[in-house]
Amino acid sequence: MQLLNKLLNVTSLLLLFLSAHSYLVPSPKSPPSPSSTSLFGRAAAVRAQTKGKTDAAKTKIYGQFGKKIIMAVKDGGSASPEANKSLRDVISMAKKNNVPVDNINRAIKRASEASNSDGYQSSLFEVYAFGGCTFIINVLTDNPNRAAAEVKNAVNKSSKNKAKMAESGSVTYLYERKGKVVVESGVVGEEELMDIAIEAEVDDYEFVEEGDVDAEGEPVDVIYVEQGDLGLLRDKLKESGKEPKDAKLCYKPMAPVECTEEDFESNMSMVEVLEELEDVDCVEHNMSN
């Protein structure tokens, strides 16, 4: 009996020691899970990168409209929007694309003060791209030699010399010349557009919902018309309170090409590099992806 009591006392003391030890020594912690701080850093980096691209696109748009304003003043022979309809139309679309008034006024002033030798010239470059696709590169420049050199260098470098500059006319025959009117997504429905087209006496048009994106990456609707109907539809849309964001002639592919995902990504990387060039107005292609 005494032996049993001794064993019970020893057991009690041992349990008391173990309990005290577990209380005094902290248990090992599990590794921390990713915190909101680290995730926020990644999200912030992505947002900053996206914003940088958006800002660059806006700057490009501002520059493009600056050139168009200068050309409109030169071609129209007047820096007054009241006396120069082309200038008036360009200014209207510039404002629709949120081009600052100061930028518009500076472009008008520059055109008014420039000598007759100053001005911009438009030209085309044609490219055989990846996957049987083609590009038409529209250039608006005051230095054609510089523009040609930069476009060719960009095509070669961005494609690692796999894309090829084409002879004049080798690519354009795959496209048809059309008028392209761009409006904010959802600003006009199909039935309303039909009524506007009838009033404008435009018989043939193609309406593509979210057929393009604007400088901020937002989807926009596109209306294709015959070349001679471009001004008619543009003006009638404006009269109807549906002012276009853009209205210009374009090259529309007659037989769009569906390329592989790899070729599509390679082509779009090349488009991005080209559109970053100061003299490149836009790049048109025949990819259906």
Short mmCIF file of C-alpha atoms in Angstrom, two decimals:
data_model
loop_
_atom_site.label_atom_id
_atom_site.label_comp_id
_atom_site.label_asym_id
_atom_site.label_seq_id
_atom_site.Cartn_x
_atom_site.Cartn_y
_atom_site.Cartn_z
CA MET A 1 0.00 0.00 0.00
CA GLN A 2 2.84 2.37 0.83
CA LEU A 3 4.48 1.50 -2.49
CA LEU A 4 1.28 2.34 -4.35
CA ASN A 5 1.04 5.72 -2.58
CA LYS A 6 4.64 6.50 -3.51
CA LEU A 7 3.96 5.70 -7.19
CA LEU A 8 0.89 7.92 -7.17
CA ASN A 9 2.87 10.80 -5.66
CA VAL A 10 5.65 10.42 -8.23
CA THR A 11 3.08 10.36 -11.05
CA SER A 12 1.40 13.50 -9.72
CA LEU A 13 4.71 15.32 -9.48
CA LEU A 14 5.61 14.29 -13.05
CA LEU A 15 2.29 15.51 -14.43
CA LEU A 16 2.66 18.79 -12.57
CA PHE A 17 6.17 19.28 -14.03
CA LEU A 18 5.03 18.57 -17.58
CA SER A 19 2.08 20.96 -17.22
CA ALA A 20 4.33 23.76 -15.96
CA HIS A 21 6.86 23.12 -18.77
CA SER A 22 4.20 23.35 -21.49
CA TYR A 23 2.96 26.63 -20.02
CA LEU A 24 6.40 28.23 -19.80
CA VAL A 25 7.78 27.08 -23.21
CA PRO A 26 5.78 28.43 -26.18
CA SER A 27 4.71 25.96 -28.81
CA PRO A 28 6.30 26.33 -32.26
CA LYS A 29 4.36 28.60 -34.59
CA SER A 30 3.16 27.62 -38.04
CA PRO A 31 4.67 29.60 -40.97
CA PRO A 32 2.75 32.78 -41.77
CA SER A 33 0.37 32.75 -44.69
CA PRO A 34 0.77 35.38 -47.45
CA SER A 35 -0.33 38.69 -46.01
CA SER A 36 -2.52 41.32 -47.62
CA THR A 37 0.55 43.57 -47.72
CA SER A 38 2.45 41.31 -50.11
CA LEU A 39 -0.65 40.84 -52.25
CA PHE A 40 -1.25 44.58 -52.28
CA GLY A 41 2.29 45.16 -53.50
CA ARG A 42 1.72 42.85 -56.46
CA ALA A 43 -1.67 44.41 -57.23
CA ALA A 44 -0.19 47.89 -57.01
CA ALA A 45 2.57 46.94 -59.44
CA VAL A 46 0.04 45.60 -61.93
CA ARG A 47 -2.11 48.73 -61.60
CA ALA A 48 0.92 50.96 -62.03
CA GLN A 49 1.96 49.07 -65.16
CA THR A 50 -1.56 49.29 -66.60
CA LYS A 51 -1.80 52.98 -65.77
CA GLY A 52 1.56 53.58 -67.44
CA LYS A 53 0.32 51.97 -70.63
CA THR A 54 -2.91 53.94 -70.44
CA ASP A 55 -1.06 57.21 -69.95
CA ALA A 56 1.23 56.39 -72.86
CA ALA A 57 -1.80 55.64 -75.04
CA LYS A 58 -3.39 58.93 -74.06
CA THR A 59 -0.20 60.82 -74.89
CA LYS A 60 -0.13 59.09 -78.26
CA ILE A 61 -3.75 60.08 -78.95
CA TYR A 62 -2.99 63.69 -78.01
CA GLY A 63 -0.06 63.71 -80.42
CA GLN A 64 -2.10 62.19 -83.22
CA PHE A 65 -4.82 64.80 -82.92
CA GLY A 66 -2.16 67.51 -82.73
CA LYS A 67 -0.86 66.39 -86.11
CA LYS A 68 -4.37 66.17 -87.57
CA ILE A 69 -5.15 69.69 -86.37
CA ILE A 70 -1.99 71.02 -88.02
CA MET A 71 -2.87 69.23 -91.26
CA ALA A 72 -6.45 70.53 -91.14
CA VAL A 73 -5.20 74.12 -90.73
CA LYS A 74 -2.78 73.68 -93.63
CA ASP A 75 -5.26 71.98 -95.94
CA GLY A 76 -8.20 74.23 -95.02
CA GLY A 77 -6.19 77.43 -95.28
CA SER A 78 -7.52 78.82 -92.02
CA ALA A 79 -6.87 78.49 -88.28
CA SER A 80 -10.45 79.46 -87.54
CA PRO A 81 -12.81 76.54 -86.85
CA GLU A 82 -15.73 78.66 -88.06
CA ALA A 83 -14.13 79.10 -91.48
CA ASN A 84 -12.52 75.67 -91.71
CA LYS A 85 -14.92 72.70 -91.49
CA SER A 86 -12.13 70.11 -91.52
CA LEU A 87 -10.50 71.81 -88.56
CA ARG A 88 -13.86 72.08 -86.80
CA ASP A 89 -14.49 68.36 -87.22
CA VAL A 90 -11.02 67.38 -85.97
CA ILE A 91 -11.35 69.64 -82.91
CA SER A 92 -14.76 68.14 -82.15
CA MET A 93 -13.38 64.61 -82.22
CA ALA A 94 -10.30 65.66 -80.23
CA LYS A 95 -12.57 66.94 -77.46
CA LYS A 96 -14.58 63.72 -77.64
CA ASN A 97 -11.33 61.86 -76.95
CA ASN A 98 -10.59 64.11 -73.96
CA VAL A 99 -7.69 65.94 -75.60
CA PRO A 100 -6.99 68.98 -73.36
CA VAL A 101 -8.00 72.36 -74.77
CA ASP A 102 -4.46 73.64 -74.20
CA ASN A 103 -3.10 70.91 -76.49
CA ILE A 104 -5.64 71.84 -79.17
CA ASN A 105 -4.79 75.55 -78.98
CA ARG A 106 -1.05 74.86 -79.09
CA ALA A 107 -1.48 72.76 -82.24
CA ILE A 108 -3.53 75.50 -83.93
CA LYS A 109 -0.94 78.11 -82.96
CA ARG A 110 1.90 75.94 -84.23
CA ALA A 111 0.14 75.44 -87.56
CA SER A 112 -0.51 79.18 -87.86
CA GLU A 113 3.11 80.10 -87.17
CA ALA A 114 4.78 77.32 -89.17
CA SER A 115 6.33 78.00 -92.55
CA ASN A 116 4.84 76.56 -95.71
CA SER A 117 7.59 73.90 -95.80
CA ASP A 118 6.49 72.54 -92.42
CA GLY A 119 3.82 69.88 -92.35
CA TYR A 120 3.02 66.20 -92.04
CA GLN A 121 2.91 63.55 -94.73
CA SER A 122 1.00 60.30 -94.61
CA SER A 123 2.42 57.04 -95.94
CA LEU A 124 1.90 53.27 -95.70
CA PHE A 125 4.16 50.33 -94.92
CA GLU A 126 3.07 46.77 -95.62
CA VAL A 127 4.25 43.73 -93.65
CA TYR A 128 4.05 39.95 -93.89
CA ALA A 129 3.57 38.95 -90.24
CA PHE A 130 3.31 35.62 -88.40
CA GLY A 131 0.85 32.86 -89.34
CA GLY A 132 0.04 34.16 -92.81
CA CYS A 133 -1.25 37.45 -91.41
CA THR A 134 -0.47 40.90 -92.75
CA PHE A 135 -0.12 44.45 -91.41
CA ILE A 136 -0.75 47.84 -92.92
CA ILE A 137 1.16 50.47 -90.95
CA ASN A 138 -0.22 54.00 -91.27
CA VAL A 139 2.35 56.71 -90.73
CA LEU A 140 1.89 60.45 -90.23
CA THR A 141 5.25 62.20 -90.06
CA ASP A 142 7.21 65.38 -90.67
CA ASN A 143 10.32 63.29 -91.41
CA PRO A 144 9.62 60.42 -93.87
CA ASN A 145 13.20 59.09 -93.81
CA ARG A 146 13.20 58.81 -90.02
CA ALA A 147 9.78 57.16 -90.03
CA ALA A 148 10.79 54.57 -92.63
CA ALA A 149 13.96 53.64 -90.76
CA GLU A 150 12.17 53.34 -87.39
CA VAL A 151 9.31 51.22 -88.78
CA LYS A 152 11.66 48.78 -90.53
CA ASN A 153 13.87 48.52 -87.46
CA ALA A 154 10.86 47.90 -85.20
CA VAL A 155 9.49 45.17 -87.49
CA ASN A 156 12.85 43.39 -87.67
CA LYS A 157 13.67 43.62 -83.98
CA SER A 158 10.24 42.80 -82.55
CA SER A 159 9.86 39.78 -84.84
CA LYS A 160 13.53 38.68 -84.57
CA ASN A 161 13.73 39.11 -88.34
CA LYS A 162 10.90 36.60 -88.91
CA ALA A 163 8.42 39.18 -90.22
CA LYS A 164 9.11 40.77 -93.59
CA MET A 165 8.52 44.19 -95.11
CA ALA A 166 6.37 43.81 -98.24
CA GLU A 167 6.47 45.65 -101.54
CA SER A 168 3.91 48.39 -102.06
CA GLY A 169 0.57 46.85 -103.06
CA SER A 170 1.53 43.32 -102.00
CA VAL A 171 -0.71 43.50 -98.92
CA THR A 172 -3.25 46.26 -99.56
CA TYR A 173 -5.06 44.22 -102.22
CA LEU A 174 -6.22 41.93 -99.39
CA TYR A 175 -8.14 44.84 -97.86
CA GLU A 176 -10.89 47.18 -98.98
CA ARG A 177 -10.91 50.91 -98.34
CA LYS A 178 -13.79 51.83 -96.04
CA GLY A 179 -15.01 54.63 -93.85
CA LYS A 180 -14.75 53.77 -90.14
CA VAL A 181 -16.91 55.57 -87.58
CA VAL A 182 -16.17 54.86 -83.91
CA VAL A 183 -18.76 55.55 -81.19
CA GLU A 184 -18.85 54.81 -77.48
CA SER A 185 -20.09 51.32 -76.71
CA GLY A 186 -23.88 51.20 -76.41
CA VAL A 187 -24.41 54.84 -77.38
CA VAL A 188 -26.53 53.85 -80.37
CA GLY A 189 -28.61 50.73 -80.99
CA GLU A 190 -29.11 48.92 -84.29
CA GLU A 191 -32.64 50.24 -84.90
CA GLU A 192 -31.66 53.80 -84.04
CA LEU A 193 -28.59 53.53 -86.26
CA MET A 194 -30.78 52.37 -89.13
CA ASP A 195 -32.97 55.45 -88.76
CA ILE A 196 -29.91 57.73 -88.63
CA ALA A 197 -28.41 56.05 -91.70
CA ILE A 198 -31.67 56.50 -93.64
CA GLU A 199 -31.76 60.19 -92.73
CA ALA A 200 -28.11 60.52 -93.81
CA GLU A 201 -28.95 58.70 -97.08
CA VAL A 202 -26.38 56.02 -96.28
CA ASP A 203 -27.60 52.80 -97.86
CA ASP A 204 -24.86 50.36 -96.92
CA TYR A 205 -23.15 50.02 -93.56
CA GLU A 206 -21.84 47.35 -91.18
CA PHE A 207 -22.32 47.73 -87.43
CA VAL A 208 -19.84 45.87 -85.19
CA GLU A 209 -20.58 46.03 -81.47
CA GLU A 210 -17.41 46.36 -79.39
CA GLY A 211 -15.38 46.01 -82.57
CA ASP A 212 -12.41 47.93 -81.19
CA VAL A 213 -10.98 49.54 -78.06
CA ASP A 214 -10.16 53.17 -77.33
CA ALA A 215 -6.97 54.68 -75.89
CA GLU A 216 -8.04 53.72 -72.38
CA GLY A 217 -8.70 50.11 -73.35
CA GLU A 218 -12.47 50.50 -73.19
CA PRO A 219 -14.57 48.73 -75.87
CA VAL A 220 -16.12 50.89 -78.59
CA ASP A 221 -18.61 50.17 -81.36
CA VAL A 222 -17.56 50.48 -85.00
CA ILE A 223 -19.61 51.36 -88.09
CA TYR A 224 -18.11 50.67 -91.52
CA VAL A 225 -19.45 52.58 -94.52
CA GLU A 226 -18.48 53.31 -98.10
CA GLN A 227 -15.77 55.96 -98.42
CA GLY A 228 -18.11 58.60 -99.79
CA ASP A 229 -20.62 58.10 -96.97
CA LEU A 230 -18.17 58.69 -94.13
CA GLY A 231 -18.86 62.40 -93.71
CA LEU A 232 -22.62 61.96 -94.15
CA LEU A 233 -22.95 59.41 -91.35
CA ARG A 234 -20.50 61.22 -89.08
CA ASP A 235 -22.40 64.50 -89.37
CA LYS A 236 -25.81 62.88 -88.92
CA LEU A 237 -24.65 61.01 -85.81
CA LYS A 238 -23.38 64.29 -84.39
CA GLU A 239 -26.72 66.01 -85.15
CA SER A 240 -28.47 63.16 -83.33
CA GLY A 241 -26.39 63.67 -80.19
CA LYS A 242 -24.29 60.55 -80.86
CA GLU A 243 -21.03 62.29 -81.66
CA PRO A 244 -18.35 59.84 -82.87
CA LYS A 245 -15.05 59.42 -81.07
CA ASP A 246 -13.36 59.03 -84.44
CA ALA A 247 -14.24 58.97 -88.12
CA LYS A 248 -11.64 58.17 -90.76
CA LEU A 249 -10.80 56.02 -93.76
CA CYS A 250 -9.40 52.59 -92.98
CA TYR A 251 -8.26 49.33 -94.54
CA LYS A 252 -10.75 46.56 -93.72
CA PRO A 253 -9.60 42.96 -94.40
CA MET A 254 -11.69 41.10 -96.96
CA ALA A 255 -10.74 37.62 -95.67
CA PRO A 256 -9.65 37.69 -92.00
CA VAL A 257 -7.10 35.04 -91.01
CA GLU A 258 -7.35 32.95 -87.84
CA CYS A 259 -3.84 32.25 -86.59
CA THR A 260 -2.54 30.12 -83.74
CA GLU A 261 -2.37 31.56 -80.24
CA GLU A 262 1.42 31.69 -80.48
CA ASP A 263 1.34 33.58 -83.78
CA PHE A 264 -1.37 35.88 -82.43
CA GLU A 265 0.74 36.79 -79.40
CA SER A 266 3.81 37.36 -81.60
CA ASN A 267 1.81 39.59 -83.94
CA MET A 268 0.26 41.61 -81.11
CA SER A 269 3.69 42.12 -79.53
CA MET A 270 4.87 43.54 -82.84
CA VAL A 271 1.79 45.78 -83.10
CA GLU A 272 2.46 47.12 -79.62
CA VAL A 273 6.07 47.98 -80.47
CA LEU A 274 5.04 49.67 -83.73
CA GLU A 275 2.27 51.74 -82.17
CA GLU A 276 4.72 53.10 -79.61
CA LEU A 277 6.61 54.85 -82.43
CA GLU A 278 5.89 58.57 -82.60
CA ASP A 279 5.25 58.59 -86.35
CA VAL A 280 2.93 55.56 -86.46
CA ASP A 281 -0.72 56.60 -86.52
CA CYS A 282 -2.17 53.07 -86.38
CA VAL A 283 -1.53 49.48 -87.41
CA GLU A 284 -4.29 47.59 -89.27
CA HIS A 285 -4.21 43.81 -89.61
CA ASN A 286 -6.24 40.90 -90.91
CA MET A 287 -6.22 38.68 -87.81
CA SER A 288 -9.65 37.36 -86.88
CA ASN A 289 -8.60 36.23 -83.35
#
